[in-house]
């Protein structure tokens, strides 16, 4: 990328951004209450799937279908997501250059980034949000890293061999996206950062640096497995402050749901007027049943599993086990005759066992901070 091109692009961003279409203002109704993070105007659990419908396929949730969409494909709200989204927004508005969440597998880290991608623009009044992942991509060279980022950004012009050409195309792509919405803020959501070798960090650093040169305000929010903590400690030991400042200014733990948080997630699906039960299980609504009734048997089933495993500590429920367990429960409520008045502890326990949770629950023991 030549200096003339960079200078010209920077001038264009500075000149055009104020005159560009103003970013939509955040809905006042969505403003956060004290101590509570605001949410998108439409709650994700009520949204339709984003994917296009296949020709001739029945609509999601069509009566008689074998796959009723009790839960949408769109990201689902949880208390853990709300808590960490509030932290993420604090980092962004404070112009932090880079921060990290680290957490155990299958707890919903990637799900959180999908939720954040949808939630950030309306909450900030507009921003360019780019979600990248290093899982499954070759990352052994600068060319491979830049090519994967270009493809994930929706730019197919990734056949060049020169790293400088690939970098130039990626920067131009992000600058154009910022110009199109009149925003200077670019949020890079990076998943599975532990898969990127440390000697490839300068590639990300160069992206951030060029975005700043173009008058934009980048922020890298990364997600990784717990083993990245050792790598971060090595960076501190080697005093690599440039890398630490750009990616690890703050490192926070992202964890699974407590039982109470799982119950709150279920209550949120129901909505205040029991609309979920009314739609899917009208026969249960007629007898006054709602999803709130799942709380006690869920707690009892977790207590029984803890007793079976000899665990004195409280345990957490990974999101990627809770979601399929809920769908098993909903299918029972719809199809099993003996469940037509609700679910018992035994039913909930069976659903948890179908997800494989009992075999891994010892790996999700809560610490003192979680309890």
Short mmCIF file of C-alpha atoms in Angstrom, two decimals:
data_model
loop_
_atom_site.label_atom_id
_atom_site.label_comp_id
_atom_site.label_asym_id
_atom_site.label_seq_id
_atom_site.Cartn_x
_atom_site.Cartn_y
_atom_site.Cartn_z
CA UNK A 1 0.00 0.00 0.00
CA UNK A 2 1.71 3.21 -1.15
CA UNK A 3 1.85 6.37 0.94
CA UNK A 4 -0.08 8.27 -1.76
CA UNK A 5 -2.93 5.74 -1.70
CA UNK A 6 -3.04 5.78 2.07
CA UNK A 7 -3.04 9.58 2.16
CA UNK A 8 -5.81 9.78 -0.43
CA UNK A 9 -7.96 7.19 1.36
CA UNK A 10 -7.50 8.97 4.67
CA UNK A 11 -8.57 12.28 3.14
CA UNK A 12 -11.65 10.63 1.64
CA UNK A 13 -12.69 9.16 4.98
CA UNK A 14 -12.23 12.46 6.79
CA UNK A 15 -14.03 14.46 4.11
CA UNK A 16 -16.89 12.07 3.42
CA UNK A 17 -17.75 10.74 6.84
CA UNK A 18 -19.48 13.91 8.11
CA UNK A 19 -21.50 14.18 4.89
CA UNK A 20 -22.41 10.52 4.70
CA UNK A 21 -25.79 9.15 5.63
CA UNK A 22 -26.09 9.67 9.39
CA UNK A 23 -25.99 6.51 11.43
CA UNK A 24 -29.33 5.56 12.98
CA UNK A 25 -29.75 6.82 16.48
CA UNK A 26 -30.19 4.32 19.24
CA UNK A 27 -33.80 3.85 20.24
CA UNK A 28 -34.39 5.76 23.51
CA UNK A 29 -36.54 2.86 24.64
CA UNK A 30 -33.51 0.63 24.37
CA UNK A 31 -31.39 2.79 26.66
CA UNK A 32 -29.93 0.73 29.48
CA UNK A 33 -31.42 0.96 32.91
CA UNK A 34 -28.97 1.70 35.73
CA UNK A 35 -26.88 -1.42 36.25
CA UNK A 36 -28.43 -3.23 33.29
CA UNK A 37 -27.20 -3.45 29.73
CA UNK A 38 -29.51 -2.32 26.98
CA UNK A 39 -30.68 -4.84 24.42
CA UNK A 40 -31.56 -4.63 20.73
CA UNK A 41 -34.99 -3.20 20.01
CA UNK A 42 -36.19 -6.66 18.98
CA UNK A 43 -35.20 -9.44 21.34
CA UNK A 44 -33.28 -12.08 19.40
CA UNK A 45 -35.40 -14.93 20.74
CA UNK A 46 -38.37 -13.40 18.89
CA UNK A 47 -36.59 -12.88 15.58
CA UNK A 48 -36.99 -15.00 12.48
CA UNK A 49 -34.00 -16.94 11.18
CA UNK A 50 -31.74 -14.91 8.92
CA UNK A 51 -31.17 -17.72 6.42
CA UNK A 52 -33.20 -17.75 3.22
CA UNK A 53 -35.99 -20.30 3.10
CA UNK A 54 -35.36 -23.23 0.79
CA UNK A 55 -37.75 -23.42 -2.19
CA UNK A 56 -40.71 -25.59 -1.34
CA UNK A 57 -39.72 -25.97 2.30
CA UNK A 58 -42.39 -25.41 4.97
CA UNK A 59 -42.11 -22.30 7.07
CA UNK A 60 -40.26 -22.62 10.35
CA UNK A 61 -42.59 -23.96 12.97
CA UNK A 62 -45.22 -25.09 10.48
CA UNK A 63 -47.78 -27.43 12.08
CA UNK A 64 -46.99 -31.06 11.44
CA UNK A 65 -43.34 -30.39 10.63
CA UNK A 66 -40.69 -32.73 11.99
CA UNK A 67 -38.48 -29.79 13.04
CA UNK A 68 -40.63 -27.13 14.70
CA UNK A 69 -38.43 -24.13 15.45
CA UNK A 70 -39.18 -23.69 19.12
CA UNK A 71 -35.97 -21.65 19.33
CA UNK A 72 -34.89 -19.47 16.39
CA UNK A 73 -31.57 -19.76 14.63
CA UNK A 74 -30.88 -16.16 15.63
CA UNK A 75 -28.75 -15.66 18.77
CA UNK A 76 -30.57 -16.30 22.04
CA UNK A 77 -30.37 -13.97 25.03
CA UNK A 78 -28.89 -15.19 28.32
CA UNK A 79 -27.84 -13.34 31.50
CA UNK A 80 -24.21 -14.24 30.73
CA UNK A 81 -24.51 -12.58 27.33
CA UNK A 82 -26.06 -9.44 28.81
CA UNK A 83 -23.37 -9.16 31.48
CA UNK A 84 -20.50 -9.58 29.04
CA UNK A 85 -22.09 -7.38 26.40
CA UNK A 86 -22.14 -4.55 28.93
CA UNK A 87 -18.41 -5.06 29.50
CA UNK A 88 -17.73 -5.22 25.76
CA UNK A 89 -19.56 -1.94 25.17
CA UNK A 90 -17.55 -0.27 27.93
CA UNK A 91 -14.34 -1.31 26.19
CA UNK A 92 -15.53 0.01 22.83
CA UNK A 93 -16.76 3.42 23.98
CA UNK A 94 -13.58 3.88 26.04
CA UNK A 95 -11.58 3.45 22.79
CA UNK A 96 -9.73 0.42 24.11
CA UNK A 97 -7.54 -1.03 21.37
CA UNK A 98 -8.01 -4.69 22.23
CA UNK A 99 -9.47 -6.91 24.96
CA UNK A 100 -10.09 -10.61 25.38
CA UNK A 101 -12.65 -13.03 26.78
CA UNK A 102 -11.36 -16.50 27.66
CA UNK A 103 -13.52 -19.45 28.62
CA UNK A 104 -14.04 -23.18 28.60
CA UNK A 105 -15.33 -25.04 25.52
CA UNK A 106 -19.03 -25.26 24.59
CA UNK A 107 -20.20 -22.47 26.91
CA UNK A 108 -21.49 -20.20 24.13
CA UNK A 109 -18.51 -17.97 23.34
CA UNK A 110 -19.10 -17.98 19.58
CA UNK A 111 -22.83 -17.56 20.22
CA UNK A 112 -22.01 -14.45 22.25
CA UNK A 113 -20.02 -12.93 19.37
CA UNK A 114 -22.95 -13.54 17.00
CA UNK A 115 -25.25 -11.82 19.49
CA UNK A 116 -22.80 -8.93 19.88
CA UNK A 117 -22.55 -8.51 16.11
CA UNK A 118 -26.30 -7.87 15.98
CA UNK A 119 -26.52 -5.82 19.17
CA UNK A 120 -23.60 -3.40 18.89
CA UNK A 121 -24.74 -1.21 15.94
CA UNK A 122 -28.11 -0.12 17.38
CA UNK A 123 -26.60 0.37 20.83
CA UNK A 124 -23.74 2.54 19.54
CA UNK A 125 -25.70 4.39 16.88
CA UNK A 126 -23.82 2.69 14.05
CA UNK A 127 -20.48 0.93 13.68
CA UNK A 128 -18.73 -1.43 11.28
CA UNK A 129 -18.77 -4.90 12.85
CA UNK A 130 -16.55 -7.59 11.36
CA UNK A 131 -16.57 -11.13 12.76
CA UNK A 132 -13.52 -13.31 12.04
CA UNK A 133 -12.61 -16.79 13.23
CA UNK A 134 -9.31 -18.65 13.03
CA UNK A 135 -10.82 -22.07 13.64
CA UNK A 136 -10.25 -24.30 10.63
CA UNK A 137 -8.23 -21.76 8.65
CA UNK A 138 -4.56 -22.16 7.73
CA UNK A 139 -2.62 -19.51 9.61
CA UNK A 140 0.99 -20.46 8.92
CA UNK A 141 1.87 -17.41 6.82
CA UNK A 142 0.86 -13.78 6.38
CA UNK A 143 -0.73 -14.61 3.05
CA UNK A 144 -2.88 -17.37 4.54
CA UNK A 145 -4.04 -15.16 7.41
CA UNK A 146 -4.91 -12.19 5.19
CA UNK A 147 -6.60 -14.41 2.61
CA UNK A 148 -8.82 -16.00 5.26
CA UNK A 149 -9.76 -12.58 6.67
CA UNK A 150 -10.62 -11.27 3.22
CA UNK A 151 -12.86 -14.23 2.47
CA UNK A 152 -14.60 -13.98 5.84
CA UNK A 153 -15.15 -10.26 5.21
CA UNK A 154 -17.06 -11.04 2.02
CA UNK A 155 -14.26 -9.94 -0.32
CA UNK A 156 -13.55 -12.62 -2.95
CA UNK A 157 -10.52 -10.84 -4.45
CA UNK A 158 -8.15 -12.95 -2.37
CA UNK A 159 -6.09 -14.68 -5.06
CA UNK A 160 -3.08 -12.36 -4.86
CA UNK A 161 0.15 -13.76 -3.47
CA UNK A 162 1.64 -10.55 -2.15
CA UNK A 163 0.83 -9.82 1.54
CA UNK A 164 0.90 -6.08 0.82
CA UNK A 165 -1.73 -6.44 -1.92
CA UNK A 166 -3.95 -8.60 0.28
CA UNK A 167 -3.60 -6.14 3.17
CA UNK A 168 -4.43 -3.22 0.87
CA UNK A 169 -7.62 -4.94 -0.31
CA UNK A 170 -8.71 -5.76 3.23
CA UNK A 171 -8.13 -2.21 4.47
CA UNK A 172 -9.96 -0.72 1.48
CA UNK A 173 -12.86 -3.09 2.13
CA UNK A 174 -13.16 -1.98 5.78
CA UNK A 175 -12.69 1.70 4.93
CA UNK A 176 -15.45 1.50 2.31
CA UNK A 177 -17.76 -0.15 4.83
CA UNK A 178 -17.13 2.68 7.29
CA UNK A 179 -17.73 5.32 4.62
CA UNK A 180 -21.01 3.71 3.57
CA UNK A 181 -22.56 4.21 7.03
CA UNK A 182 -20.73 7.40 8.00
CA UNK A 183 -19.04 5.82 11.00
CA UNK A 184 -15.44 5.97 12.18
CA UNK A 185 -15.77 3.08 14.61
CA UNK A 186 -14.70 -0.40 13.47
CA UNK A 187 -15.18 -3.33 15.85
CA UNK A 188 -13.23 -6.49 14.99
CA UNK A 189 -14.72 -9.55 16.71
CA UNK A 190 -12.13 -12.34 16.60
CA UNK A 191 -13.10 -15.88 17.54
CA UNK A 192 -10.74 -18.75 18.43
CA UNK A 193 -7.71 -16.48 18.80
CA UNK A 194 -5.74 -19.34 20.35
CA UNK A 195 -5.55 -20.87 16.86
CA UNK A 196 -3.47 -17.94 15.56
CA UNK A 197 0.28 -18.45 16.07
CA UNK A 198 1.94 -15.62 18.05
CA UNK A 199 4.26 -14.82 15.15
CA UNK A 200 1.15 -13.89 13.13
CA UNK A 201 0.01 -11.24 15.62
CA UNK A 202 1.86 -8.54 13.64
CA UNK A 203 -0.59 -9.15 10.78
CA UNK A 204 -3.50 -8.10 13.00
CA UNK A 205 -1.42 -5.26 14.40
CA UNK A 206 -0.84 -3.93 10.88
CA UNK A 207 -4.58 -4.03 10.17
CA UNK A 208 -5.32 -2.01 13.29
CA UNK A 209 -2.52 0.44 12.50
CA UNK A 210 -3.71 1.06 8.93
CA UNK A 211 -7.30 1.59 10.08
CA UNK A 212 -6.05 4.24 12.49
CA UNK A 213 -4.04 5.85 9.69
CA UNK A 214 -7.26 6.15 7.71
CA UNK A 215 -8.92 8.08 10.52
CA UNK A 216 -10.94 5.17 11.87
CA UNK A 217 -11.23 3.99 15.48
CA UNK A 218 -10.67 0.21 15.63
CA UNK A 219 -11.28 -2.05 18.60
CA UNK A 220 -10.38 -5.77 18.67
CA UNK A 221 -12.56 -7.96 20.88
CA UNK A 222 -11.20 -11.51 20.91
CA UNK A 223 -12.47 -14.82 22.24
CA UNK A 224 -10.26 -17.79 23.10
CA UNK A 225 -9.92 -21.02 25.04
CA UNK A 226 -8.32 -20.94 28.52
CA UNK A 227 -4.92 -22.10 27.25
CA UNK A 228 -4.31 -18.65 25.81
CA UNK A 229 -3.57 -17.46 29.35
CA UNK A 230 -0.13 -19.10 29.16
CA UNK A 231 0.60 -17.27 25.93
CA UNK A 232 -0.43 -13.97 27.48
CA UNK A 233 1.84 -14.61 30.45
CA UNK A 234 4.72 -15.25 28.05
CA UNK A 235 4.03 -11.90 26.38
CA UNK A 236 4.21 -10.17 29.77
CA UNK A 237 7.42 -12.00 30.62
CA UNK A 238 8.93 -10.82 27.34
CA UNK A 239 7.58 -7.28 27.84
CA UNK A 240 5.88 -7.32 24.43
CA UNK A 241 3.78 -4.30 25.28
CA UNK A 242 2.67 -3.57 21.71
CA UNK A 243 0.93 -6.93 21.42
CA UNK A 244 -0.50 -6.75 24.95
CA UNK A 245 -1.87 -3.26 24.40
CA UNK A 246 -3.52 -4.08 21.09
CA UNK A 247 -5.14 -7.37 22.07
CA UNK A 248 -4.92 -8.05 25.81
CA UNK A 249 -5.41 -4.73 27.62
CA UNK A 250 -8.18 -6.44 29.57
CA UNK A 251 -8.67 -10.20 29.92
CA UNK A 252 -11.99 -11.37 31.36
CA UNK A 253 -13.33 -14.83 32.00
CA UNK A 254 -16.37 -15.95 30.02
CA UNK A 255 -18.18 -18.80 31.73
CA UNK A 256 -21.19 -21.08 31.52
CA UNK A 257 -24.57 -20.43 33.11
CA UNK A 258 -25.42 -21.00 36.73
CA UNK A 259 -28.66 -22.89 37.32
CA UNK A 260 -30.37 -19.61 38.25
CA UNK A 261 -29.14 -18.03 35.01
CA UNK A 262 -30.40 -21.01 33.02
CA UNK A 263 -33.82 -20.57 34.64
CA UNK A 264 -33.78 -16.85 33.84
CA UNK A 265 -32.98 -17.70 30.22
CA UNK A 266 -36.04 -19.96 30.11
CA UNK A 267 -38.22 -17.24 31.61
CA UNK A 268 -37.05 -14.81 28.97
CA UNK A 269 -38.06 -17.25 26.22
CA UNK A 270 -41.54 -17.38 27.70
CA UNK A 271 -42.02 -13.60 27.76
CA UNK A 272 -44.25 -11.87 30.34
CA UNK A 273 -47.54 -12.88 28.72
CA UNK A 274 -46.63 -16.58 28.32
CA UNK A 275 -46.75 -16.12 24.56
CA UNK A 276 -44.38 -19.04 23.96
CA UNK A 277 -46.59 -21.53 25.80
CA UNK A 278 -49.68 -20.07 24.16
CA UNK A 279 -48.16 -20.61 20.69
CA UNK A 280 -46.62 -24.05 21.08
CA UNK A 281 -48.49 -25.71 23.96
CA UNK A 282 -51.99 -24.20 24.16
CA UNK A 283 -53.26 -27.28 26.00
CA UNK A 284 -50.80 -26.51 28.82
CA UNK A 285 -51.66 -22.83 28.81
CA UNK A 286 -55.30 -23.77 29.31
CA UNK A 287 -54.41 -25.36 32.66
CA UNK A 288 -52.23 -22.43 33.73
CA UNK A 289 -48.86 -24.00 32.93
CA UNK A 290 -45.93 -21.89 31.66
CA UNK A 291 -42.18 -22.29 31.15
CA UNK A 292 -41.61 -20.93 34.67
CA UNK A 293 -42.63 -24.39 35.85
CA UNK A 294 -39.41 -25.83 34.37
CA UNK A 295 -37.29 -24.10 37.02
CA UNK A 296 -37.87 -26.45 39.99
CA UNK A 297 -37.40 -29.74 38.06
CA UNK A 298 -34.26 -28.33 36.41
CA UNK A 299 -32.79 -27.42 39.79
CA UNK A 300 -33.77 -30.81 41.22
CA UNK A 301 -32.22 -32.70 38.30
CA UNK A 302 -28.93 -30.78 38.64
CA UNK A 303 -28.88 -31.51 42.38
CA UNK A 304 -29.41 -35.21 41.69
CA UNK A 305 -26.59 -35.29 39.14
CA UNK A 306 -24.27 -33.56 41.61
CA UNK A 307 -25.13 -36.16 44.23
CA UNK A 308 -24.48 -38.99 41.76
CA UNK A 309 -21.07 -37.53 40.87
CA UNK A 310 -20.18 -36.70 44.47
CA UNK A 311 -19.74 -33.00 43.68
CA UNK A 312 -20.02 -30.70 46.69
CA UNK A 313 -19.56 -27.55 44.59
CA UNK A 314 -22.21 -25.92 42.48
CA UNK A 315 -21.97 -26.69 38.77
CA UNK A 316 -22.51 -24.60 35.66
CA UNK A 317 -24.52 -25.48 32.56
CA UNK A 318 -22.80 -24.88 29.20
CA UNK A 319 -25.03 -23.05 26.75
CA UNK A 320 -24.36 -25.67 24.07
CA UNK A 321 -25.86 -28.30 26.38
CA UNK A 322 -28.73 -26.14 27.65
CA UNK A 323 -30.12 -25.27 24.23
CA UNK A 324 -30.54 -28.87 22.96
CA UNK A 325 -31.82 -29.92 26.39
CA UNK A 326 -34.55 -27.28 26.11
CA UNK A 327 -35.50 -28.50 22.65
CA UNK A 328 -35.74 -32.06 23.97
CA UNK A 329 -38.03 -30.76 26.74
CA UNK A 330 -40.22 -28.88 24.28
CA UNK A 331 -40.57 -31.96 22.08
CA UNK A 332 -41.60 -33.97 25.13
CA UNK A 333 -44.23 -31.40 26.02
CA UNK A 334 -45.61 -31.53 22.49
CA UNK A 335 -45.47 -35.26 21.78
CA UNK A 336 -45.26 -37.41 24.92
CA UNK A 337 -48.71 -38.22 26.38
CA UNK A 338 -47.48 -38.46 29.97
CA UNK A 339 -46.05 -34.93 29.71
CA UNK A 340 -49.32 -33.23 28.87
CA UNK A 341 -49.44 -31.62 32.30
CA UNK A 342 -45.79 -30.54 32.39
CA UNK A 343 -42.39 -32.09 33.06
CA UNK A 344 -41.09 -33.79 36.18
CA UNK A 345 -37.52 -34.01 37.46
CA UNK A 346 -37.16 -37.38 35.74
CA UNK A 347 -38.16 -35.90 32.38
CA UNK A 348 -35.69 -33.01 32.69
CA UNK A 349 -32.96 -35.38 33.81
CA UNK A 350 -33.57 -37.54 30.74
CA UNK A 351 -33.24 -34.48 28.49
CA UNK A 352 -29.95 -33.48 30.11
CA UNK A 353 -28.65 -37.03 29.69
CA UNK A 354 -29.50 -36.95 25.99
CA UNK A 355 -27.14 -33.98 25.55
CA UNK A 356 -24.25 -35.78 27.26
CA UNK A 357 -24.10 -33.20 30.05
CA UNK A 358 -23.74 -35.70 32.96
CA UNK A 359 -20.54 -37.05 31.39
CA UNK A 360 -18.87 -33.62 31.31
CA UNK A 361 -20.43 -31.73 34.22
CA UNK A 362 -17.38 -32.32 36.43
CA UNK A 363 -15.47 -30.02 34.04
CA UNK A 364 -17.92 -27.19 34.69
CA UNK A 365 -17.62 -26.82 38.45
CA UNK A 366 -18.31 -23.26 39.59
CA UNK A 367 -15.60 -21.26 41.31
CA UNK A 368 -16.26 -18.95 44.25
CA UNK A 369 -16.70 -16.03 41.83
CA UNK A 370 -19.46 -17.90 39.98
CA UNK A 371 -21.49 -18.82 43.06
#
